[in-house]
Each structure stands twice: as structure tokens, then as C-alpha cells.
mmCIF file of C-alpha atoms in Angstrom:
data_model
loop_
_atom_site.group_PDB
_atom_site.id
_atom_site.type_symbol
_atom_site.label_atom_id
_atom_site.label_comp_id
_atom_site.label_asym_id
_atom_site.label_seq_id
_atom_site.Cartn_x
_atom_site.Cartn_y
_atom_site.Cartn_z
ATOM 1 C CA MET A 4 0.000 0.000 0.000
ATOM 2 C CA LYS A 5 1.316 3.359 -1.030
ATOM 3 C CA ALA A 6 -1.123 5.771 0.555
ATOM 4 C CA ARG A 7 0.522 9.179 0.481
ATOM 5 C CA ALA A 8 0.207 11.701 3.279
ATOM 6 C CA ALA A 9 -2.620 14.100 2.598
ATOM 7 C CA VAL A 10 -1.250 17.376 1.314
ATOM 8 C CA MET A 11 -4.485 19.122 0.466
ATOM 9 C CA VAL A 12 -6.018 20.845 3.456
ATOM 10 C CA ALA A 13 -9.532 21.833 4.350
ATOM 11 C CA ALA A 14 -8.844 25.384 3.186
ATOM 12 C CA LEU A 15 -9.471 24.188 -0.371
ATOM 13 C CA ALA A 16 -13.063 23.540 0.564
ATOM 14 C CA PHE A 17 -13.320 27.073 1.929
ATOM 15 C CA VAL A 18 -12.013 28.501 -1.333
ATOM 16 C CA ALA A 19 -14.576 26.452 -3.238
ATOM 17 C CA GLY A 20 -17.294 27.932 -1.055
ATOM 18 C CA CYS A 21 -18.848 24.632 -0.065
ATOM 19 C CA SER A 22 -19.937 22.776 3.028
ATOM 20 C CA ASP A 23 -18.555 19.401 1.993
ATOM 21 C CA ASP A 24 -17.201 17.232 4.777
ATOM 22 C CA GLY A 25 -18.327 19.895 7.215
ATOM 23 C CA GLY A 26 -16.011 22.729 6.208
ATOM 24 C CA GLU A 27 -17.278 26.224 6.858
ATOM 25 C CA PRO A 28 -18.858 27.459 3.608
ATOM 26 C CA SER A 29 -18.174 30.936 2.299
ATOM 27 C CA GLY A 30 -20.874 33.411 1.405
ATOM 28 C CA SER A 31 -23.929 34.466 3.353
ATOM 29 C CA GLY A 32 -26.204 31.496 2.728
ATOM 30 C CA THR A 33 -25.461 29.630 5.939
ATOM 31 C CA SER A 34 -27.751 31.292 8.446
ATOM 32 C CA ALA A 35 -30.638 29.452 10.061
ATOM 33 C CA THR A 36 -33.175 31.452 8.061
ATOM 34 C CA SER A 37 -36.247 29.318 7.383
ATOM 35 C CA PRO A 38 -37.313 28.568 3.817
ATOM 36 C CA SER A 39 -40.589 29.915 2.462
ATOM 37 C CA SER A 40 -43.846 28.902 4.094
ATOM 38 C CA THR A 41 -44.456 26.331 1.360
ATOM 39 C CA THR A 42 -41.214 24.513 2.122
ATOM 40 C CA PRO A 43 -41.120 21.873 4.901
ATOM 41 C CA THR A 44 -38.848 23.121 7.679
ATOM 42 C CA PRO A 45 -36.914 20.659 9.871
ATOM 43 C CA THR A 46 -37.017 21.285 13.589
ATOM 44 C CA SER A 47 -33.891 22.409 15.442
ATOM 45 C CA PRO A 48 -33.942 20.889 18.914
ATOM 46 C CA GLY A 49 -30.754 22.437 20.257
ATOM 47 C CA THR A 50 -28.522 20.629 22.706
ATOM 48 C CA THR A 51 -29.937 17.308 23.830
ATOM 49 C CA SER A 52 -30.045 15.947 27.362
ATOM 50 C CA ALA A 53 -29.053 12.563 28.748
ATOM 51 C CA PRO A 54 -32.415 10.697 28.698
ATOM 52 C CA PRO A 55 -33.617 9.180 25.391
ATOM 53 C CA ARG A 56 -35.446 11.655 23.212
ATOM 54 C CA THR A 57 -38.727 11.169 21.389
ATOM 55 C CA THR A 58 -39.707 11.848 17.777
ATOM 56 C CA PRO A 59 -43.479 11.941 17.121
ATOM 57 C CA THR A 60 -44.240 10.277 13.756
ATOM 58 C CA ALA A 61 -47.078 8.580 11.965
ATOM 59 C CA GLN A 62 -45.526 5.267 13.028
ATOM 60 C CA GLY A 63 -45.432 6.322 16.682
ATOM 61 C CA PRO A 64 -42.652 7.852 18.772
ATOM 62 C CA VAL A 65 -39.095 6.602 18.424
ATOM 63 C CA LYS A 66 -36.345 6.931 21.035
ATOM 64 C CA LEU A 67 -32.583 6.765 20.541
ATOM 65 C CA ALA A 68 -29.957 6.113 23.198
ATOM 66 C CA VAL A 69 -26.235 5.369 23.212
ATOM 67 C CA ALA A 70 -26.104 1.797 24.512
ATOM 68 C CA SER A 71 -22.347 1.187 24.358
ATOM 69 C CA THR A 72 -19.040 2.020 22.726
ATOM 70 C CA VAL A 73 -18.188 -0.671 20.185
ATOM 71 C CA ALA A 74 -14.669 0.473 19.320
ATOM 72 C CA THR A 75 -12.239 3.324 19.956
ATOM 73 C CA GLY A 76 -9.063 4.593 18.333
ATOM 74 C CA ILE A 77 -10.226 4.284 14.712
ATOM 75 C CA GLU A 78 -8.545 6.888 12.472
ATOM 76 C CA VAL A 79 -11.054 8.708 10.248
ATOM 77 C CA PRO A 80 -13.531 5.818 9.853
ATOM 78 C CA TRP A 81 -15.529 6.068 6.639
ATOM 79 C CA GLY A 82 -17.016 2.852 5.234
ATOM 80 C CA LEU A 83 -18.685 0.281 7.504
ATOM 81 C CA ALA A 84 -20.219 -3.030 6.455
ATOM 82 C CA PHE A 85 -21.431 -6.102 8.315
ATOM 83 C CA LEU A 86 -20.579 -9.715 7.521
ATOM 84 C CA PRO A 87 -22.925 -12.696 7.960
ATOM 85 C CA ASP A 88 -21.150 -13.664 11.207
ATOM 86 C CA GLN A 89 -22.208 -10.217 12.584
ATOM 87 C CA SER A 90 -18.649 -8.916 12.658
ATOM 88 C CA ALA A 91 -18.018 -5.666 10.805
ATOM 89 C CA LEU A 92 -15.375 -4.201 8.538
ATOM 90 C CA VAL A 93 -14.493 -0.510 8.680
ATOM 91 C CA THR A 94 -12.256 1.562 6.403
ATOM 92 C CA GLU A 95 -9.834 4.260 7.548
ATOM 93 C CA ARG A 96 -9.858 7.083 5.014
ATOM 94 C CA ASP A 97 -6.267 8.298 5.300
ATOM 95 C CA SER A 98 -4.351 5.140 6.256
ATOM 96 C CA ALA A 99 -6.069 2.947 3.619
ATOM 97 C CA LYS A 100 -6.417 0.236 6.254
ATOM 98 C CA VAL A 101 -9.425 -2.014 6.710
ATOM 99 C CA LYS A 102 -10.182 -3.175 10.226
ATOM 100 C CA ARG A 103 -12.423 -5.908 11.594
ATOM 101 C CA ILE A 104 -14.574 -5.440 14.680
ATOM 102 C CA ALA A 105 -15.701 -8.612 16.430
ATOM 103 C CA GLY A 106 -16.457 -9.365 20.056
ATOM 104 C CA GLY A 107 -15.360 -5.911 21.137
ATOM 105 C CA ARG A 108 -11.916 -6.330 19.564
ATOM 106 C CA VAL A 109 -10.410 -4.419 16.636
ATOM 107 C CA SER A 110 -7.891 -6.054 14.287
ATOM 108 C CA GLU A 111 -6.369 -5.042 10.975
ATOM 109 C CA VAL A 112 -7.252 -7.284 8.029
ATOM 110 C CA GLY A 113 -5.369 -5.509 5.236
ATOM 111 C CA GLU A 114 -4.877 -2.375 3.201
ATOM 112 C CA VAL A 115 -6.243 -1.164 -0.113
ATOM 113 C CA ASP A 116 -3.482 -0.403 -2.625
ATOM 114 C CA ASP A 117 -2.958 2.862 -4.522
ATOM 115 C CA VAL A 118 -5.047 5.032 -2.197
ATOM 116 C CA ASP A 119 -4.221 8.748 -2.393
ATOM 117 C CA PRO A 120 -5.804 10.617 0.535
ATOM 118 C CA SER A 121 -6.701 14.303 0.381
ATOM 119 C CA SER A 122 -8.933 16.625 2.367
ATOM 120 C CA GLU A 123 -11.990 14.579 1.352
ATOM 121 C CA GLY A 124 -10.556 11.708 -0.659
ATOM 122 C CA GLY A 125 -8.939 8.427 0.308
ATOM 123 C CA LEU A 126 -10.329 5.027 1.209
ATOM 124 C CA LEU A 127 -14.058 5.641 1.408
ATOM 125 C CA GLY A 128 -17.048 3.316 1.054
ATOM 126 C CA LEU A 129 -17.200 -0.432 1.625
ATOM 127 C CA ALA A 130 -19.760 -3.105 0.754
ATOM 128 C CA VAL A 131 -19.922 -6.866 1.279
ATOM 129 C CA ASP A 132 -21.055 -9.094 -1.582
ATOM 130 C CA PRO A 133 -24.689 -10.132 -0.937
ATOM 131 C CA GLN A 134 -23.727 -13.761 -1.663
ATOM 132 C CA TYR A 135 -20.837 -13.795 0.801
ATOM 133 C CA PRO A 136 -19.212 -16.214 1.676
ATOM 134 C CA SER A 137 -19.986 -18.241 -1.471
ATOM 135 C CA ARG A 138 -18.638 -15.193 -3.297
ATOM 136 C CA PRO A 139 -15.990 -14.072 -0.791
ATOM 137 C CA TYR A 140 -15.711 -10.469 -1.948
ATOM 138 C CA VAL A 141 -15.833 -6.995 -0.524
ATOM 139 C CA TYR A 142 -15.938 -3.816 -2.600
ATOM 140 C CA ALA A 143 -14.098 -0.591 -1.844
ATOM 141 C CA TYR A 144 -14.427 2.932 -3.255
ATOM 142 C CA TYR A 145 -11.201 4.932 -3.148
ATOM 143 C CA SER A 146 -9.295 7.926 -4.531
ATOM 144 C CA ALA A 147 -6.264 6.943 -6.592
ATOM 145 C CA GLY A 148 -4.560 10.256 -7.365
ATOM 146 C CA GLY A 149 -6.146 10.774 -10.789
ATOM 147 C CA ASP A 150 -9.591 9.306 -10.442
ATOM 148 C CA ASN A 151 -11.885 7.554 -7.989
ATOM 149 C CA ARG A 152 -12.198 3.805 -8.384
ATOM 150 C CA ILE A 153 -14.190 0.817 -7.206
ATOM 151 C CA ALA A 154 -12.244 -2.345 -6.492
ATOM 152 C CA ARG A 155 -13.260 -5.899 -5.642
ATOM 153 C CA LEU A 156 -11.124 -7.680 -3.039
ATOM 154 C CA THR A 157 -11.203 -11.220 -1.763
ATOM 155 C CA TYR A 158 -11.900 -11.455 1.956
ATOM 156 C CA ARG A 159 -11.159 -14.855 3.390
ATOM 157 C CA ASP A 160 -9.791 -16.020 6.761
ATOM 158 C CA ASN A 161 -9.912 -12.435 8.021
ATOM 159 C CA ARG A 162 -7.491 -11.181 5.356
ATOM 160 C CA LEU A 163 -7.896 -9.050 2.242
ATOM 161 C CA SER A 164 -6.188 -10.105 -0.994
ATOM 162 C CA ASP A 165 -6.433 -10.075 -4.797
ATOM 163 C CA GLN A 166 -7.458 -6.462 -5.343
ATOM 164 C CA GLN A 167 -9.058 -5.950 -8.755
ATOM 165 C CA VAL A 168 -10.304 -2.604 -10.074
ATOM 166 C CA ILE A 169 -13.758 -3.118 -11.577
ATOM 167 C CA LEU A 170 -14.497 0.537 -12.388
ATOM 168 C CA ASP A 171 -12.315 3.614 -12.739
ATOM 169 C CA GLY A 172 -12.629 7.053 -14.295
ATOM 170 C CA ILE A 173 -14.867 8.545 -11.618
ATOM 171 C CA PRO A 174 -13.890 12.244 -11.309
ATOM 172 C CA GLU A 175 -11.586 12.974 -8.376
ATOM 173 C CA ALA A 176 -10.501 16.163 -6.636
ATOM 174 C CA SER A 177 -9.585 17.118 -3.098
ATOM 175 C CA ILE A 178 -13.334 17.639 -2.613
ATOM 176 C CA HIS A 179 -16.606 16.243 -4.022
ATOM 177 C CA ASN A 180 -15.573 12.588 -4.290
ATOM 178 C CA GLY A 181 -18.791 10.940 -3.133
ATOM 179 C CA GLY A 182 -17.800 7.450 -2.045
ATOM 180 C CA ARG A 183 -20.688 5.513 -0.500
ATOM 181 C CA LEU A 184 -21.396 1.950 -1.693
ATOM 182 C CA ARG A 185 -24.592 -0.023 -1.123
ATOM 183 C CA PHE A 186 -26.011 -3.242 -2.572
ATOM 184 C CA GLY A 187 -29.668 -3.157 -3.511
ATOM 185 C CA SER A 188 -32.153 -5.978 -3.158
ATOM 186 C CA ASP A 189 -31.722 -6.464 -6.918
ATOM 187 C CA GLY A 190 -28.153 -7.657 -6.279
ATOM 188 C CA PHE A 191 -26.543 -4.699 -8.031
ATOM 189 C CA LEU A 192 -24.007 -2.316 -6.506
ATOM 190 C CA TYR A 193 -24.968 1.351 -6.129
ATOM 191 C CA ALA A 194 -22.308 4.045 -5.727
ATOM 192 C CA GLY A 195 -22.726 7.726 -4.906
ATOM 193 C CA THR A 196 -20.278 10.001 -6.713
ATOM 194 C CA GLY A 197 -19.461 13.712 -6.576
ATOM 195 C CA ASP A 198 -18.941 16.200 -9.362
ATOM 196 C CA GLY A 199 -15.184 16.241 -8.650
ATOM 197 C CA GLY A 200 -15.307 20.025 -8.265
ATOM 198 C CA ASP A 201 -16.420 20.421 -11.905
ATOM 199 C CA ARG A 202 -20.125 21.297 -11.895
ATOM 200 C CA PRO A 203 -20.955 20.364 -15.524
ATOM 201 C CA ASN A 204 -20.106 16.731 -14.763
ATOM 202 C CA SER A 205 -23.398 16.339 -12.924
ATOM 203 C CA GLN A 206 -25.486 16.989 -16.055
ATOM 204 C CA ASN A 207 -23.055 15.366 -18.509
ATOM 205 C CA ASP A 208 -24.447 11.959 -19.421
ATOM 206 C CA GLY A 209 -20.958 10.852 -20.449
ATOM 207 C CA SER A 210 -19.383 11.598 -17.052
ATOM 208 C CA LEU A 211 -19.508 9.376 -13.978
ATOM 209 C CA GLY A 212 -19.374 12.467 -11.744
ATOM 210 C CA GLY A 213 -22.413 13.768 -9.881
ATOM 211 C CA LYS A 214 -24.302 10.511 -10.348
ATOM 212 C CA ILE A 215 -25.598 7.474 -8.530
ATOM 213 C CA LEU A 216 -24.100 4.510 -10.348
ATOM 214 C CA ARG A 217 -25.758 1.088 -10.609
ATOM 215 C CA ILE A 218 -23.349 -1.632 -11.684
ATOM 216 C CA THR A 219 -22.776 -5.354 -11.674
ATOM 217 C CA THR A 220 -20.141 -6.957 -9.464
ATOM 218 C CA ASP A 221 -17.872 -6.887 -12.523
ATOM 219 C CA GLY A 222 -18.266 -3.131 -12.911
ATOM 220 C CA LYS A 223 -20.572 -3.229 -15.944
ATOM 221 C CA ALA A 224 -23.780 -1.254 -16.411
ATOM 222 C CA ALA A 225 -26.635 -3.035 -14.637
ATOM 223 C CA PRO A 226 -29.542 -4.095 -16.856
ATOM 224 C CA GLY A 227 -32.288 -1.481 -17.028
ATOM 225 C CA ASN A 228 -30.071 1.558 -16.421
ATOM 226 C CA PRO A 229 -31.106 4.682 -18.386
ATOM 227 C CA GLY A 230 -29.723 4.414 -21.907
ATOM 228 C CA GLY A 231 -27.660 1.392 -20.916
ATOM 229 C CA ARG A 232 -25.249 3.690 -19.077
ATOM 230 C CA LEU A 233 -23.442 3.054 -15.806
ATOM 231 C CA TRP A 234 -25.527 5.582 -13.902
ATOM 232 C CA PHE A 235 -29.003 5.338 -12.384
ATOM 233 C CA SER A 236 -29.641 9.022 -11.603
ATOM 234 C CA LYS A 237 -27.877 12.314 -12.292
ATOM 235 C CA GLY A 238 -27.772 15.965 -11.277
ATOM 236 C CA HIS A 239 -26.113 15.320 -7.912
ATOM 237 C CA ARG A 240 -23.450 17.514 -6.319
ATOM 238 C CA ASN A 241 -21.823 15.141 -3.835
ATOM 239 C CA VAL A 242 -23.661 11.999 -2.733
ATOM 240 C CA GLN A 243 -22.241 10.418 0.438
ATOM 241 C CA GLY A 244 -25.253 8.591 1.846
ATOM 242 C CA LEU A 245 -27.250 5.704 0.362
ATOM 243 C CA ALA A 246 -29.898 3.574 2.070
ATOM 244 C CA PHE A 247 -32.668 1.226 0.965
ATOM 245 C CA ASP A 248 -36.115 0.620 2.392
ATOM 246 C CA GLY A 249 -36.925 -2.523 0.425
ATOM 247 C CA ASN A 250 -36.576 -1.474 -3.200
ATOM 248 C CA GLN A 251 -36.751 2.246 -2.442
ATOM 249 C CA LEU A 252 -33.414 4.062 -2.490
ATOM 250 C CA TYR A 253 -32.721 7.257 -0.522
ATOM 251 C CA ALA A 254 -29.632 9.459 -0.868
ATOM 252 C CA ALA A 255 -28.093 12.230 1.238
ATOM 253 C CA GLU A 256 -26.295 15.001 -0.579
ATOM 254 C CA PHE A 257 -24.055 17.928 0.332
ATOM 255 C CA GLY A 258 -25.332 21.321 -0.730
ATOM 256 C CA GLN A 259 -23.234 24.308 -1.714
ATOM 257 C CA ASN A 260 -23.838 27.250 0.612
ATOM 258 C CA THR A 261 -27.476 26.922 1.563
ATOM 259 C CA TRP A 262 -29.293 23.564 1.461
ATOM 260 C CA ASP A 263 -28.263 19.984 2.149
ATOM 261 C CA GLU A 264 -30.670 17.369 0.843
ATOM 262 C CA LEU A 265 -32.325 14.004 1.378
ATOM 263 C CA ASN A 266 -33.598 12.632 -1.928
ATOM 264 C CA THR A 267 -35.842 9.770 -2.981
ATOM 265 C CA ILE A 268 -34.048 8.161 -5.916
ATOM 266 C CA THR A 269 -35.800 6.876 -9.021
ATOM 267 C CA SER A 270 -34.324 5.564 -12.244
ATOM 268 C CA GLY A 271 -33.341 8.261 -14.729
ATOM 269 C CA ALA A 272 -34.328 11.179 -12.490
ATOM 270 C CA ASN A 273 -32.407 14.464 -12.586
ATOM 271 C CA TYR A 274 -31.829 16.042 -9.141
ATOM 272 C CA GLY A 275 -30.966 19.474 -10.401
ATOM 273 C CA TRP A 276 -27.358 20.328 -9.619
ATOM 274 C CA PRO A 277 -25.959 22.821 -10.555
ATOM 275 C CA ALA A 278 -29.180 24.535 -11.656
ATOM 276 C CA ALA A 279 -30.911 23.818 -8.349
ATOM 277 C CA GLU A 280 -29.881 23.476 -4.712
ATOM 278 C CA GLY A 281 -32.550 22.310 -2.292
ATOM 279 C CA ILE A 282 -36.254 22.664 -3.015
ATOM 280 C CA GLU A 283 -36.682 24.710 -6.186
ATOM 281 C CA THR A 284 -39.081 24.580 -9.114
ATOM 282 C CA VAL A 285 -37.031 23.657 -12.153
ATOM 283 C CA ASP A 286 -38.647 21.872 -15.087
ATOM 284 C CA GLY A 287 -37.522 18.284 -15.462
ATOM 285 C CA MET A 288 -35.717 18.175 -12.126
ATOM 286 C CA THR A 289 -36.678 16.353 -8.928
ATOM 287 C CA ASN A 290 -36.900 18.084 -5.544
ATOM 288 C CA PRO A 291 -35.565 16.592 -2.299
ATOM 289 C CA ILE A 292 -38.026 15.312 0.311
ATOM 290 C CA ALA A 293 -36.158 17.193 3.065
ATOM 291 C CA GLN A 294 -33.556 19.942 3.260
ATOM 292 C CA TRP A 295 -31.357 21.480 5.954
ATOM 293 C CA ARG A 296 -29.161 24.521 6.339
ATOM 294 C CA THR A 297 -25.567 23.434 5.900
ATOM 295 C CA ASP A 298 -24.631 24.257 9.495
ATOM 296 C CA GLU A 299 -27.340 21.862 10.701
ATOM 297 C CA ALA A 300 -26.280 18.941 8.569
ATOM 298 C CA SER A 301 -23.415 18.521 6.065
ATOM 299 C CA PRO A 302 -24.599 14.919 5.772
ATOM 300 C CA SER A 303 -22.598 11.805 5.049
ATOM 301 C CA GLY A 304 -23.881 8.271 5.718
ATOM 302 C CA ILE A 305 -27.516 7.254 6.073
ATOM 303 C CA ALA A 306 -29.290 4.074 7.177
ATOM 304 C CA PHE A 307 -32.893 2.895 7.197
ATOM 305 C CA ALA A 308 -34.568 1.325 10.227
ATOM 306 C CA GLN A 309 -38.056 1.286 11.774
ATOM 307 C CA GLY A 310 -39.663 3.639 9.275
ATOM 308 C CA HIS A 311 -36.887 6.246 9.468
ATOM 309 C CA VAL A 312 -33.871 7.322 7.499
ATOM 310 C CA PHE A 313 -31.114 8.091 10.007
ATOM 311 C CA MET A 314 -28.611 10.651 8.701
ATOM 312 C CA ALA A 315 -25.181 11.315 10.207
ATOM 313 C CA SER A 316 -24.106 14.956 10.059
ATOM 314 C CA LEU A 317 -20.572 16.307 10.065
ATOM 315 C CA ARG A 318 -20.674 20.051 10.544
ATOM 316 C CA GLY A 319 -24.117 19.715 12.150
ATOM 317 C CA GLU A 320 -22.743 17.254 14.760
ATOM 318 C CA ARG A 321 -26.035 15.433 15.150
ATOM 319 C CA LEU A 322 -27.948 12.369 13.997
ATOM 320 C CA TRP A 323 -31.141 13.201 12.134
ATOM 321 C CA ALA A 324 -34.144 10.862 12.158
ATOM 322 C CA ILE A 325 -36.449 11.408 9.181
ATOM 323 C CA PRO A 326 -39.736 9.453 9.111
ATOM 324 C CA VAL A 327 -40.432 8.079 5.618
ATOM 325 C CA ALA A 328 -42.715 5.646 3.841
ATOM 326 C CA GLY A 329 -43.003 4.764 0.167
ATOM 327 C CA GLY A 330 -40.417 7.329 -0.836
ATOM 328 C CA LYS A 331 -42.187 10.191 0.926
ATOM 329 C CA ARG A 332 -41.496 12.008 4.171
ATOM 330 C CA THR A 333 -44.253 11.341 6.696
ATOM 331 C CA GLY A 334 -43.309 13.758 9.480
ATOM 332 C CA GLU A 335 -40.827 16.323 10.696
ATOM 333 C CA PRO A 336 -37.131 15.374 11.011
ATOM 334 C CA GLN A 337 -35.705 15.450 14.527
ATOM 335 C CA ALA A 338 -32.093 15.699 15.645
ATOM 336 C CA PHE A 339 -30.416 13.562 18.317
ATOM 337 C CA PHE A 340 -27.093 13.909 20.183
ATOM 338 C CA THR A 341 -26.610 17.495 18.997
ATOM 339 C CA ASN A 342 -23.092 18.710 19.886
ATOM 340 C CA GLU A 343 -22.589 15.717 22.196
ATOM 341 C CA LEU A 344 -20.417 13.390 20.096
ATOM 342 C CA GLY A 345 -18.735 15.718 17.617
ATOM 343 C CA ARG A 346 -18.743 15.143 13.893
ATOM 344 C CA LEU A 347 -20.728 12.104 12.753
ATOM 345 C CA ARG A 348 -19.782 10.333 9.524
ATOM 346 C CA THR A 349 -21.395 6.932 9.083
ATOM 347 C CA VAL A 350 -24.480 5.174 10.393
ATOM 348 C CA GLU A 351 -25.388 1.576 9.612
ATOM 349 C CA THR A 352 -28.169 -0.753 10.710
ATOM 350 C CA ALA A 353 -26.620 -3.652 12.631
ATOM 351 C CA PRO A 354 -27.851 -7.260 12.428
ATOM 352 C CA ASP A 355 -29.509 -6.920 15.865
ATOM 353 C CA GLY A 356 -31.559 -3.913 14.713
ATOM 354 C CA SER A 357 -29.492 -1.283 16.503
ATOM 355 C CA LEU A 358 -27.505 1.442 14.747
ATOM 356 C CA TRP A 359 -23.730 1.658 14.623
ATOM 357 C CA LEU A 360 -22.623 5.285 14.455
ATOM 358 C CA THR A 361 -19.092 6.532 13.769
ATOM 359 C CA THR A 362 -17.572 9.818 14.824
ATOM 360 C CA SER A 363 -15.227 11.734 12.500
ATOM 361 C CA ASN A 364 -13.269 13.966 14.863
ATOM 362 C CA THR A 365 -9.791 12.898 13.657
ATOM 363 C CA ASP A 366 -10.362 14.043 10.066
ATOM 364 C CA GLY A 367 -8.658 17.410 10.527
ATOM 365 C CA ARG A 368 -11.893 19.372 10.866
ATOM 366 C CA GLY A 369 -13.077 18.345 14.303
ATOM 367 C CA ASP A 370 -12.033 18.593 17.926
ATOM 368 C CA THR A 371 -10.522 15.266 18.943
ATOM 369 C CA ARG A 372 -11.892 13.749 22.135
ATOM 370 C CA ASP A 373 -10.684 10.878 24.279
ATOM 371 C CA GLY A 374 -11.132 7.604 22.421
ATOM 372 C CA ASP A 375 -11.737 9.177 19.017
ATOM 373 C CA ASP A 376 -12.650 8.129 16.610
ATOM 374 C CA ARG A 377 -15.304 5.885 18.086
ATOM 375 C CA ILE A 378 -18.015 3.539 16.896
ATOM 376 C CA LEU A 379 -21.118 3.695 19.085
ATOM 377 C CA ARG A 380 -24.061 1.336 19.349
ATOM 378 C CA ILE A 381 -27.372 3.211 19.298
ATOM 379 C CA THR A 382 -30.597 1.514 20.360
ATOM 380 C CA ILE A 383 -33.973 2.375 18.849
ATOM 381 C CA SER A 384 -37.147 1.989 20.856
ATOM 382 C CA ARG A 385 -40.698 3.281 20.878
#
């Protein structure tokens, strides 16, 4: 593994005027000013207290609580995926290492080659083959110094080997790299990409930037994709969260200076960037089902459980719970753990129905706390 030390700093994000990865955006569009009266407005609960908190929804109230600390001392955790034995693999963005968490113990299982970390790039998303262990593969999304790539690696006997790039040519920059991977119930691999800092990529049908890709495990276009292309949807700025409720896909997306988004994803839909940010009326473009000011969110990973999309927020330092059903929002989003845990990067639904939530305080943009970065087990109750 030849992961180089990151030489691009968060200041690049400031120059670009964006909120990606939780950097302070430039411009005046970051206040908590509410949208117009016709736009749904998320609630802002402020600092939370120790007891579990309640979100009223159509499905009934839901409560979240930190049940335990699963692991400590993880350096910039990014991707997290569970194996059939209920152990988990987690990627470290800057070191290019993959670690296994089992029985409360953390061990290194290998590194991904050719990773080139930057202020927002490096070793990012991770997914386990849905037919594991008969197909003993895991898939990694990473920045390689000229493009972002998706590789398939063999994972056997708690070791990674036989790295094979199945897709390359995804636009890369120090910012806007996307990176989340998720298998759908159709058996195909979905990947969220960013525009690579070049806005026209998002509307360019020939670019892999600013898209949600849908591919086979060999990196080919999945059957049924629009026009037989590699992508499933377009017009995205920087997708870092993907989650399924059955066949319904949701995606979290970084905004520029004003609105971060949660979108319901449908085949061939155009989500507006760069012509639209947040809820706007633009012909032929699809609005998000929820939006947040960038200082309340800067979202990364999302997970679905118990009728909610749970969304980890970096700059916002909170976990949002958004009630959804059938691709629609059914109630007001509510924030949990605001300013209690620091920056939050990834949330995944564990085999036991709880959530695993990672902090991201060692990424150069947060205040490091004892034990950071940590993986926490969050229980959901009603």
C-alpha cells in the first residue's frame, strides 16, 4: 500500500465555497433562516439531554440512546459493512487500512493499494457481496490520485487479498468525491459520486461524476439503467449517503452554501445540480423530500430502520431521524445527540436492529476527544 500523506487541506473547501465534509462554507447562505412557508422546515432541537429523546411520527414515537461504545481509536472511519457472522469491517480514510470489529476487539485485516488521501478523498465506502461467503468479496471505493475507483477484493480467513479494479474514471478532486457503496435488493451495486469540483459533470451523461451509479459486481452497467449507461440518476453535487427501504433508495447530498438534501431516488431522475440546490421549481428536475441549512447537517452516511432514514451529520454534529414511507417524508425530522459526540460520519443498521454510528473527529476538521474516533451502538425503541 502506497497511501501518500494528505497534502491538500480543508482550506481548499473554503475557497470552493462549499460545506462538503463539514467545512465552513463561504458566502452568506449559511444562516438558520427558514425557507418559504411552502417549504417543509426541519425542527432544530438544540442541545440534547441525557435521557432518550422522542420523535413523534405517523408510526409512533421513536427513542434513541447510546447503549455502548463498540470500538475506539479508529482513524477517520468512513465505510462500515457487516458480515454474515455479525462482525463488521471498517475503512480508515487516510491510512487505507481495513479493520475488523468482532467481540469488542479491533484487528487489521489488510490495506487497499494505490489510495491517495486528500482533504476529502482516500479510502471511502465499503460493501460486502450479498452472496458472501460463497462469493468471498468486498468492494471498496477509493481515490487513486487521478480518479476515484471501485475495487473488488477477496476477503477470506480475516485477510484481504487479490485487489481488482472493476471501475475507474470517476472524477476525483480534493473535494466532491462521493464514495458511498450499497447493494440493492436487486443484487446490483450502487455508488454515490461527486462532481469532482467540476459542476458540468453532474449533467453530462458521459461523465460518472455527480451521479448514482448502478453496476454489476464486474463493474458493468446493470440491466435497465437509463440508456444502458453506468448511472441510475444524475444531477447530484456530492452523494455520500445511500440507504434502501426494500426497493426504495434514498440518498443524502451535500449542498453548496445553503441547502443539504435528502432525496428519494428513481431511475433516470435528474436532481438538479448545478441549476438547483434544495427545493426549487425547475422543469424536469426532482426536488428533495427534506432539506437542511448546511450548518445543521453537512450529511454523510444514512441508514434505514423502523420507518426512518437516520442521517449522520458532520458540521451539524447530530444524527437526524427522518420518518419516511413509500419514498415520501411522513413527518418532521428530529435531531439527536446534537453537539454531544462531535462530527458524525457513518451510520449503519446492525444485524440486531441497533444502529452503529461513527464519529469523524480525527479528520482534521473536528475537535478530537478521548477515544476518538469511536463507533457507538445506538438503540432504537418506541
